[in-house]
Amino acid sequence: MNIRNRYAKVCLFLWILGMCLTAHSLKAQSVIPVPLKMEKGTGFFLLSEKTRLYTNLQGGEAKLWENYLKTLPVQLKKGKKKDTQQVLSLLITSKNPQLPSPESYTLSVTPQQILIRATSGAGLFYGMQTLLQLAQPSGAGSYSIASVEIEDTPRFAYRGLMLDVSRHFSTKEFIKKQIDALAYYKINRLHLHLTDAAGWRLEIKKYPLLTEFAAWRTAPTWKQWWNGGRKYLRFDASGAHGGYYTQDDIREILQYARQHYITVIPEIEMPSHSEEVLAAYPQLSCSGEPYKNSDFCIGNEETFTFLENVLTEVMALFPSEYIHIGGDEAGKSAWKTCPKCQKRMKDEHLANVDELQSYLIHRIEKFLNAHGRHLLGWDEILQGGIAPNATVMSWRGEEGGIAAVTSGHRAIMTPGAYCYLDSYQDAPYSQPEAIGGYLPLKKVYAYNPVPASLTAEQAKLVYGVQGNLWVEYIPTPEHVEYMIYPRILALAETAWSAPERKSWQDFHTRALSAVADLQAKGYHPFDLKKEIGSRPESLQSVSHLALGKKVIYNSPYSSHYPAQGNTALTDGIRGDWTYGDGSWQGFISDNRLEVTIDMEKETSIRSVTAAFMQVVGAEVFLPETVVISISDDGVHFTELRKQHFKVSKETPIRFADISWQGEAKGRYVRYQAQAGSEFGGWIFTDEIIVK
């Protein structure tokens, strides 16, 4: 009995040891995104110039692969179907439970051969990306690949990155370079924001002024231009800055994207973000004058002629299912007084300007649908009634996406809090200037694109997820890459991998390796090894005399930034590096911050402190005036401190504690913080600490 027990224990130990070693080996595999199933074998396959390649790909897809295979680090010999040794086989096969999607694949590596199976060229391509990530240099131009069995399939069909090329133009060479990296991590959509106030970036032959004039501005950076008059110049004028893609450039980009199984989606902004168009063709605005409006005149029939002509050329270039039409942030104010817009509203029985925008979206959708395309727009296209076949890209949180799917429409989730890659990715003082926000790698990785409130059927309408990079504060190619990588890798794993396969600690290890790989390939990612992390004050709660005490709001906080509501300023929780983290409370009313804390009884007080932030890009500023007062009755207050501060835009981001220290007694503590007259903007604080 003792012997049997000992034997059983030894077997159990060996089994556990084996499992641990296997798990360790699998974790060591630096595959992003992590596959659905991955089982390590024994031995290695040596990929070298002696390796033969066999594939049953045919037709146009075979041609795509012919060009792609030339880019591999090893040039392979042509193989035959009967080859079983030193062969890499890429096989199209029939659909089966292991291959539920055209992008699914299986990968088998043994010491004798590598076999990738899929139902389409896309699936084979993604299997190849996994293989390349597994390959380790083995000297003399060869690569060692550990034996493994992989079964893999994507969670979402749409896995995207939006790149703003209007605010700062990106060359076609740069776009192609990003396609290489995005495809490597199984991103399959590249959304190009081609038009905006800062510059029109696409050749439209019917409207030459769009590239002769609207593509060129008076300053090299968006910030200089935005703060310096916002004017445009002819391309041949002195001091003109900008650029655009010729239609041949676009064809070249699209062909390269096809070779990497990436669909490029064009965005043509309407009805707003169109200052550059209306400067070139002012007759399309409500005023009829340049530099007066940012929204197209929807009452003007010529507007629709223009938009349909532009979209006709766009569709002739881009074969994508979707054409993105923007639809966000329309000012709509000019429509309220424009005779043409008012007549349109009367003729079409439209109740308000939201419905007027919806009229444009519906009409443009009919035009796109008639040409076999679908409309994609930001979540504002829900205002006034969503077009019948439209897909919503939800950026102002998840509410727009939820509204879309509950009404039977597809949604692509891209909420700013998790998917806006223009936010700071580390402690702001250590980073180049950004528009604001704090979005570290860990937070991107934590995002689940399927809200818990959705039913199983509604969840099926969540088409995918997308990261967005707006480049107002990102003027150089190196800076663009710095903001994209490695955060897009976290989003790639969220978009591809099953939730149960995700592990932050494991991903972080793989991301460190990926950053080193990207650097070796000539990219400029954020150096994850040097990450500082969260604001120290946010990592632990603070204890003080006002903890849990009632806060009386003499001026309201903004409904957009409520934090934890009426308890936010005395809950002991300090904010992180961003005003949108749920701990910072925002004030934009005339009086800004004016609150009174009821200490419940007379209390001896030695200090009162509140923290403030400044994020210039987001119009968040430190206060100009702070008044700290105390009272016995809550009516008559005695000033403890009144101080004026110089508010300046010279420091893009800053955090400051503004305090009173001394000795006082009272039941009520009042804290007032006023905005400056020069810049105005928001005031944010996270806690009023009384000691």
Tab-separated table of C-alpha atoms in Angstrom, residues 202-562:
chain	number	residue	atom	x	y	z
A	202	LEU	CA	-7.372	62.579	-51.789
A	203	GLU	CA	-7.210	63.527	-55.467
A	204	ILE	CA	-10.713	64.058	-56.887
A	205	LYS	CA	-10.401	64.781	-60.581
A	206	LYS	CA	-13.763	66.529	-60.861
A	207	TYR	CA	-12.814	69.054	-58.148
A	208	PRO	CA	-9.144	70.021	-58.591
A	209	LEU	CA	-9.236	72.781	-55.959
A	210	LEU	CA	-9.492	70.101	-53.274
A	211	THR	CA	-5.848	69.207	-53.873
A	212	GLU	CA	-4.597	72.440	-55.419
A	213	PHE	CA	-5.857	74.537	-52.505
A	214	ALA	CA	-7.706	72.671	-49.704
A	215	ALA	CA	-4.797	70.242	-49.166
A	216	TRP	CA	-2.368	73.033	-48.257
A	217	ARG	CA	-2.240	75.296	-45.185
A	218	THR	CA	-0.174	78.103	-43.773
A	219	ALA	CA	1.701	76.188	-41.046
A	220	PRO	CA	3.518	72.832	-40.879
A	221	THR	CA	1.893	71.630	-37.643
A	222	TRP	CA	-1.773	71.469	-36.797
A	223	LYS	CA	-1.225	73.350	-33.532
A	224	GLN	CA	0.456	76.297	-35.260
A	225	TRP	CA	-2.223	76.401	-37.923
A	226	TRP	CA	-5.124	76.044	-35.489
A	227	ASN	CA	-3.866	78.894	-33.328
A	228	GLY	CA	-2.711	81.052	-36.221
A	229	GLY	CA	-5.697	81.947	-38.375
A	230	ARG	CA	-6.547	78.584	-39.996
A	231	LYS	CA	-6.012	79.653	-43.603
A	232	TYR	CA	-5.275	77.668	-46.770
A	233	LEU	CA	-2.879	78.318	-49.656
A	234	ARG	CA	-2.378	77.140	-53.203
A	235	PHE	CA	0.104	74.297	-53.455
A	236	ASP	CA	2.596	76.515	-55.292
A	237	ALA	CA	2.400	79.438	-52.835
A	238	SER	CA	5.287	80.287	-50.564
A	239	GLY	CA	4.877	78.713	-47.148
A	240	ALA	CA	2.318	76.110	-48.227
A	241	HIS	CA	2.358	72.924	-46.112
A	242	GLY	CA	0.398	69.761	-46.796
A	243	GLY	CA	0.098	66.944	-49.265
A	244	TYR	CA	-2.320	64.462	-50.765
A	245	TYR	CA	-2.566	61.049	-52.360
A	246	THR	CA	-2.930	60.858	-56.106
A	247	GLN	CA	-5.348	58.226	-57.315
A	248	ASP	CA	-2.342	56.189	-58.445
A	249	ASP	CA	-0.937	56.449	-54.891
A	250	ILE	CA	-4.194	55.049	-53.552
A	251	ARG	CA	-4.139	52.194	-56.038
A	252	GLU	CA	-0.611	51.338	-54.912
A	253	ILE	CA	-1.603	51.412	-51.227
A	254	LEU	CA	-4.683	49.288	-51.899
A	255	GLN	CA	-2.735	46.684	-53.846
A	256	TYR	CA	-0.208	46.446	-51.032
A	257	ALA	CA	-3.019	46.154	-48.487
A	258	ARG	CA	-4.651	43.345	-50.506
A	259	GLN	CA	-1.384	41.388	-50.374
A	260	HIS	CA	-1.617	41.651	-46.586
A	261	TYR	CA	-5.353	40.900	-46.359
A	262	ILE	CA	-6.156	44.359	-45.062
A	263	THR	CA	-9.203	46.277	-46.253
A	264	VAL	CA	-8.681	50.031	-46.488
A	265	ILE	CA	-11.779	52.070	-45.589
A	266	PRO	CA	-11.909	55.704	-46.761
A	267	GLU	CA	-13.548	58.409	-44.676
A	268	ILE	CA	-14.963	61.504	-46.363
A	269	GLU	CA	-16.254	63.840	-43.641
A	270	MET	CA	-19.752	65.288	-43.859
A	271	PRO	CA	-21.627	67.403	-42.958
A	272	SER	CA	-19.081	68.929	-40.536
A	273	HIS	CA	-15.277	69.069	-40.298
A	274	SER	CA	-15.418	70.494	-43.808
A	275	GLU	CA	-13.818	73.945	-43.504
A	276	GLU	CA	-11.219	73.083	-46.141
A	277	VAL	CA	-13.884	72.134	-48.702
A	278	LEU	CA	-15.950	75.237	-47.978
A	279	ALA	CA	-12.894	77.463	-48.330
A	280	ALA	CA	-12.298	76.045	-51.808
A	281	TYR	CA	-15.972	75.839	-52.807
A	282	PRO	CA	-17.781	78.390	-50.566
A	283	GLN	CA	-21.040	78.060	-52.520
A	284	LEU	CA	-21.553	74.756	-50.640
A	285	SER	CA	-21.799	76.557	-47.275
A	286	CYS	CA	-24.754	78.353	-45.729
A	287	SER	CA	-23.009	81.742	-45.877
A	288	GLY	CA	-21.617	81.340	-49.386
A	289	GLU	CA	-18.340	82.791	-48.105
A	290	PRO	CA	-15.022	81.071	-47.260
A	291	TYR	CA	-13.916	80.743	-43.632
A	292	LYS	CA	-17.443	81.279	-42.270
A	293	ASN	CA	-18.851	77.746	-41.842
A	294	SER	CA	-17.648	74.238	-41.050
A	295	ASP	CA	-20.870	72.415	-42.033
A	296	PHE	CA	-22.163	71.798	-45.553
A	297	CYS	CA	-25.413	73.546	-46.435
A	298	ILE	CA	-27.949	70.713	-46.513
A	299	GLY	CA	-30.591	72.927	-48.079
A	300	ASN	CA	-28.394	73.453	-51.141
A	301	GLU	CA	-28.915	70.806	-53.826
A	302	GLU	CA	-25.404	71.523	-55.149
A	303	THR	CA	-24.065	70.057	-51.887
A	304	PHE	CA	-25.477	66.657	-52.816
A	305	THR	CA	-24.185	66.931	-56.371
A	306	PHE	CA	-20.713	67.578	-54.953
A	307	LEU	CA	-20.847	64.782	-52.376
A	308	GLU	CA	-22.172	62.227	-54.831
A	309	ASN	CA	-19.538	63.148	-57.409
A	310	VAL	CA	-16.795	62.829	-54.803
A	311	LEU	CA	-18.131	59.498	-53.529
A	312	THR	CA	-18.365	58.188	-57.099
A	313	GLU	CA	-14.626	58.678	-57.531
A	314	VAL	CA	-13.961	57.295	-54.052
A	315	MET	CA	-15.925	54.120	-54.795
A	316	ALA	CA	-14.116	53.696	-58.107
A	317	LEU	CA	-10.857	53.569	-56.138
A	318	PHE	CA	-11.790	51.746	-52.929
A	319	PRO	CA	-13.428	48.294	-53.203
A	320	SER	CA	-14.309	48.227	-49.479
A	321	GLU	CA	-17.756	47.186	-48.300
A	322	TYR	CA	-17.942	50.343	-46.199
A	323	ILE	CA	-17.546	53.988	-47.048
A	324	HIS	CA	-17.167	56.085	-43.892
A	325	ILE	CA	-18.967	59.439	-44.057
A	326	GLY	CA	-17.988	60.904	-40.679
A	327	GLY	CA	-21.171	62.492	-39.336
A	328	ASP	CA	-19.628	63.668	-36.072
A	329	GLU	CA	-19.610	66.969	-34.216
A	330	ALA	CA	-21.751	69.023	-36.579
A	331	GLY	CA	-22.253	72.522	-35.216
A	332	LYS	CA	-25.676	72.887	-36.915
A	333	SER	CA	-26.002	76.523	-35.786
A	334	ALA	CA	-25.920	77.993	-39.311
A	335	TRP	CA	-28.730	75.651	-40.391
A	336	LYS	CA	-31.104	77.290	-37.901
A	337	THR	CA	-31.014	80.606	-39.781
A	338	CYS	CA	-30.075	79.514	-43.315
A	339	PRO	CA	-33.044	80.101	-45.688
A	340	LYS	CA	-32.116	77.078	-47.832
A	341	CYS	CA	-31.825	74.746	-44.828
A	342	GLN	CA	-35.058	76.049	-43.334
A	343	LYS	CA	-36.848	75.495	-46.642
A	344	ARG	CA	-35.472	71.939	-46.795
A	345	MET	CA	-36.762	71.295	-43.275
A	346	LYS	CA	-40.195	72.632	-44.193
A	347	ASP	CA	-40.396	70.715	-47.477
A	348	GLU	CA	-39.268	67.440	-45.865
A	349	HIS	CA	-41.332	67.952	-42.675
A	350	LEU	CA	-38.267	67.879	-40.430
A	351	ALA	CA	-38.790	68.891	-36.822
A	352	ASN	CA	-35.261	70.067	-35.967
A	353	VAL	CA	-31.671	70.322	-37.178
A	354	ASP	CA	-30.897	66.812	-35.888
A	355	GLU	CA	-33.434	65.504	-38.345
A	356	LEU	CA	-31.899	67.727	-41.026
A	357	GLN	CA	-28.548	65.995	-40.498
A	358	SER	CA	-30.365	62.658	-40.565
A	359	TYR	CA	-31.873	63.667	-43.927
A	360	LEU	CA	-28.370	64.032	-45.359
A	361	ILE	CA	-27.185	60.714	-43.858
A	362	HIS	CA	-30.245	58.849	-45.207
A	363	ARG	CA	-29.841	60.343	-48.656
A	364	ILE	CA	-26.137	59.550	-48.832
A	365	GLU	CA	-26.818	56.004	-47.651
A	366	LYS	CA	-29.325	55.459	-50.473
A	367	PHE	CA	-26.689	56.626	-52.912
A	368	LEU	CA	-24.055	54.268	-51.478
A	369	ASN	CA	-26.473	51.326	-51.291
A	370	ALA	CA	-27.404	51.877	-54.950
A	371	HIS	CA	-23.726	51.315	-55.762
A	372	GLY	CA	-23.441	48.176	-53.636
A	373	ARG	CA	-21.791	49.829	-50.634
A	374	HIS	CA	-22.715	50.353	-47.007
A	375	LEU	CA	-22.529	53.491	-44.909
A	376	LEU	CA	-20.340	53.656	-41.825
A	377	GLY	CA	-20.406	56.678	-39.527
A	378	TRP	CA	-19.580	57.948	-36.059
A	379	ASP	CA	-22.318	57.510	-33.472
A	380	GLU	CA	-23.813	60.974	-34.121
A	381	ILE	CA	-25.503	59.437	-37.175
A	382	LEU	CA	-28.026	58.091	-34.651
A	383	GLN	CA	-29.294	61.645	-34.053
A	384	GLY	CA	-32.558	62.325	-35.816
A	385	GLY	CA	-32.998	58.663	-36.734
A	386	ILE	CA	-30.412	56.198	-38.044
A	387	ALA	CA	-30.318	55.296	-41.732
A	388	PRO	CA	-31.803	51.828	-42.416
A	389	ASN	CA	-28.627	49.935	-43.320
A	390	ALA	CA	-25.960	51.989	-41.573
A	391	THR	CA	-23.274	50.676	-39.246
A	392	VAL	CA	-22.385	52.782	-36.215
A	393	MET	CA	-18.847	53.401	-35.015
A	394	SER	CA	-19.322	54.123	-31.317
A	395	TRP	CA	-16.712	56.610	-30.045
A	396	ARG	CA	-18.493	58.685	-27.346
A	397	GLY	CA	-18.522	55.744	-24.976
A	398	GLU	CA	-20.474	52.558	-25.708
A	399	GLU	CA	-23.960	54.061	-25.631
A	400	GLY	CA	-24.081	54.628	-29.390
A	401	GLY	CA	-23.021	51.063	-30.088
A	402	ILE	CA	-25.598	49.698	-27.648
A	403	ALA	CA	-28.324	51.833	-29.242
A	404	ALA	CA	-27.296	50.604	-32.684
A	405	VAL	CA	-27.329	46.873	-31.911
A	406	THR	CA	-30.546	47.051	-29.891
A	407	SER	CA	-32.193	48.557	-32.982
A	408	GLY	CA	-30.807	45.811	-35.210
A	409	HIS	CA	-27.755	47.597	-36.630
A	410	ARG	CA	-24.125	46.561	-36.608
A	411	ALA	CA	-21.744	48.436	-34.332
A	412	ILE	CA	-17.989	48.783	-34.220
A	413	MET	CA	-16.788	49.659	-30.750
A	414	THR	CA	-14.164	52.366	-30.450
A	415	PRO	CA	-14.866	54.265	-27.207
A	416	GLY	CA	-12.425	57.035	-26.416
A	417	ALA	CA	-11.689	55.761	-22.910
A	418	TYR	CA	-10.147	52.536	-24.284
A	419	CYS	CA	-9.449	53.030	-27.973
A	420	TYR	CA	-8.176	56.602	-28.521
A	421	LEU	CA	-4.472	56.146	-29.030
A	422	ASP	CA	-3.817	59.916	-29.053
A	423	SER	CA	-4.092	59.864	-25.242
A	424	TYR	CA	-0.962	59.738	-23.079
A	425	GLN	CA	0.249	56.179	-22.612
A	426	ASP	CA	2.417	56.897	-19.588
A	427	ALA	CA	2.935	59.572	-16.957
A	428	PRO	CA	2.323	62.750	-18.990
A	429	TYR	CA	5.391	64.559	-17.691
A	430	SER	CA	7.508	61.840	-19.326
A	431	GLN	CA	5.743	61.972	-22.708
A	432	PRO	CA	5.566	64.251	-25.733
A	433	GLU	CA	2.572	66.574	-25.667
A	434	ALA	CA	-0.756	64.875	-26.336
A	435	ILE	CA	-4.340	66.067	-26.536
A	436	GLY	CA	-5.017	64.703	-23.043
A	437	GLY	CA	-6.280	61.570	-21.342
A	438	TYR	CA	-4.301	58.621	-20.010
A	439	LEU	CA	-4.555	55.288	-21.773
A	440	PRO	CA	-1.834	52.849	-20.734
A	441	LEU	CA	-1.352	49.485	-22.367
A	442	LYS	CA	-3.028	47.664	-19.484
A	443	LYS	CA	-6.250	49.641	-19.854
A	444	VAL	CA	-6.407	49.012	-23.606
A	445	TYR	CA	-5.925	45.309	-22.931
A	446	ALA	CA	-8.715	45.278	-20.341
A	447	TYR	CA	-11.376	46.437	-22.792
A	448	ASN	CA	-14.238	44.064	-23.641
A	449	PRO	CA	-16.092	45.285	-26.763
A	450	VAL	CA	-19.281	43.405	-25.866
A	451	PRO	CA	-21.198	45.286	-23.130
A	452	ALA	CA	-22.632	43.062	-20.423
A	453	SER	CA	-26.109	44.515	-20.997
A	454	LEU	CA	-26.435	42.931	-24.457
A	455	THR	CA	-28.277	39.716	-25.117
A	456	ALA	CA	-26.539	36.910	-27.001
A	457	GLU	CA	-28.363	37.890	-30.197
A	458	GLN	CA	-27.506	41.574	-29.801
A	459	ALA	CA	-23.867	40.692	-29.111
A	460	LYS	CA	-23.668	39.105	-32.569
A	461	LEU	CA	-24.182	42.578	-34.045
A	462	VAL	CA	-20.979	43.867	-32.438
A	463	TYR	CA	-18.980	43.617	-35.627
A	464	GLY	CA	-15.619	44.417	-34.090
A	465	VAL	CA	-13.347	46.917	-32.431
A	466	GLN	CA	-11.050	49.698	-33.638
A	467	GLY	CA	-8.253	51.866	-32.277
A	468	ASN	CA	-8.240	55.507	-33.401
A	469	LEU	CA	-5.228	57.766	-33.753
A	470	TRP	CA	-6.056	61.436	-34.212
A	471	VAL	CA	-2.853	63.334	-34.932
A	472	GLU	CA	-3.451	66.967	-33.941
A	473	TYR	CA	-0.469	66.786	-31.574
A	474	ILE	CA	1.456	64.116	-33.474
A	475	PRO	CA	3.383	65.838	-36.280
A	476	THR	CA	6.060	63.291	-37.246
A	477	PRO	CA	6.051	59.694	-38.534
A	478	GLU	CA	8.158	58.581	-35.568
A	479	HIS	CA	5.662	60.092	-33.148
A	480	VAL	CA	2.766	58.359	-34.940
A	481	GLU	CA	4.448	54.972	-34.465
A	482	TYR	CA	5.240	55.839	-30.856
A	483	MET	CA	1.527	56.325	-30.177
A	484	ILE	CA	0.347	53.264	-32.117
A	485	TYR	CA	2.732	50.640	-30.752
A	486	PRO	CA	2.440	48.659	-28.594
A	487	ARG	CA	-1.146	49.680	-27.738
A	488	ILE	CA	-2.583	48.427	-31.025
A	489	LEU	CA	-1.160	45.000	-30.100
A	490	ALA	CA	-3.376	44.949	-26.993
A	491	LEU	CA	-6.372	45.834	-29.109
A	492	ALA	CA	-5.383	43.198	-31.678
A	493	GLU	CA	-5.489	40.510	-28.989
A	494	THR	CA	-8.838	41.815	-27.705
A	495	ALA	CA	-10.231	41.737	-31.258
A	496	TRP	CA	-8.882	38.292	-32.199
A	497	SER	CA	-8.469	36.127	-29.105
A	498	ALA	CA	-11.136	34.415	-27.039
A	499	PRO	CA	-11.605	36.268	-23.713
A	500	GLU	CA	-10.753	33.170	-21.684
A	501	ARG	CA	-7.358	32.975	-23.417
A	502	LYS	CA	-6.346	36.465	-22.345
A	503	SER	CA	-3.922	37.083	-19.473
A	504	TRP	CA	-2.494	40.533	-18.753
A	505	GLN	CA	0.720	39.239	-17.188
A	506	ASP	CA	1.364	36.843	-20.049
A	507	PHE	CA	0.510	39.500	-22.643
A	508	HIS	CA	2.809	42.036	-20.991
A	509	THR	CA	5.728	39.603	-21.337
A	510	ARG	CA	4.879	39.023	-24.987
A	511	ALA	CA	4.445	42.770	-25.574
A	512	LEU	CA	7.944	43.468	-24.229
A	513	SER	CA	9.304	41.005	-26.771
A	514	ALA	CA	7.161	42.535	-29.528
A	515	VAL	CA	8.456	46.036	-28.758
A	516	ALA	CA	12.030	44.803	-29.146
A	517	ASP	CA	11.070	43.141	-32.438
A	518	LEU	CA	9.417	46.322	-33.724
A	519	GLN	CA	12.489	48.348	-32.806
A	520	ALA	CA	14.706	45.882	-34.668
A	521	LYS	CA	12.490	46.295	-37.746
A	522	GLY	CA	12.871	50.087	-37.749
A	523	TYR	CA	9.672	51.130	-35.963
A	524	HIS	CA	9.565	53.630	-33.093
A	525	PRO	CA	7.309	52.133	-30.406
A	526	PHE	CA	6.921	53.378	-26.864
A	527	ASP	CA	9.605	51.627	-24.798
A	528	LEU	CA	7.481	49.494	-22.510
A	529	LYS	CA	10.479	48.625	-20.315
A	530	LYS	CA	10.627	52.269	-19.178
A	531	GLU	CA	6.929	52.619	-18.302
A	532	ILE	CA	6.381	54.727	-15.150
A	533	GLY	CA	2.737	53.858	-14.653
A	534	SER	CA	-0.117	55.427	-12.744
A	535	ARG	CA	-0.107	58.664	-10.762
A	536	PRO	CA	1.183	57.613	-7.316
A	537	GLU	CA	-1.670	59.394	-5.511
A	538	SER	CA	-4.197	57.191	-7.306
A	539	LEU	CA	-2.739	53.919	-6.076
A	540	GLN	CA	-4.058	54.104	-2.524
A	541	SER	CA	-6.924	55.844	-0.786
A	542	VAL	CA	-6.298	58.839	1.430
A	543	SER	CA	-7.692	59.169	4.957
A	544	HIS	CA	-8.687	62.626	6.212
A	545	LEU	CA	-11.205	64.412	8.411
A	546	ALA	CA	-13.752	65.055	5.630
A	547	LEU	CA	-13.847	61.434	4.491
A	548	GLY	CA	-17.454	60.451	3.794
A	549	LYS	CA	-18.784	63.874	4.751
A	550	LYS	CA	-21.601	65.560	2.822
A	551	VAL	CA	-20.605	67.892	-0.021
A	552	ILE	CA	-22.973	70.767	-0.858
A	553	TYR	CA	-22.543	71.869	-4.487
A	554	ASN	CA	-23.064	75.614	-4.759
A	555	SER	CA	-22.287	75.247	-8.471
A	556	PRO	CA	-22.893	71.984	-10.304
A	557	TYR	CA	-20.389	69.529	-11.668
A	558	SER	CA	-20.694	68.610	-15.334
A	559	SER	CA	-22.896	65.667	-16.217
A	560	HIS	CA	-20.143	64.611	-18.651
A	561	TYR	CA	-17.568	64.234	-15.851
A	562	PRO	CA	-19.516	63.398	-12.690
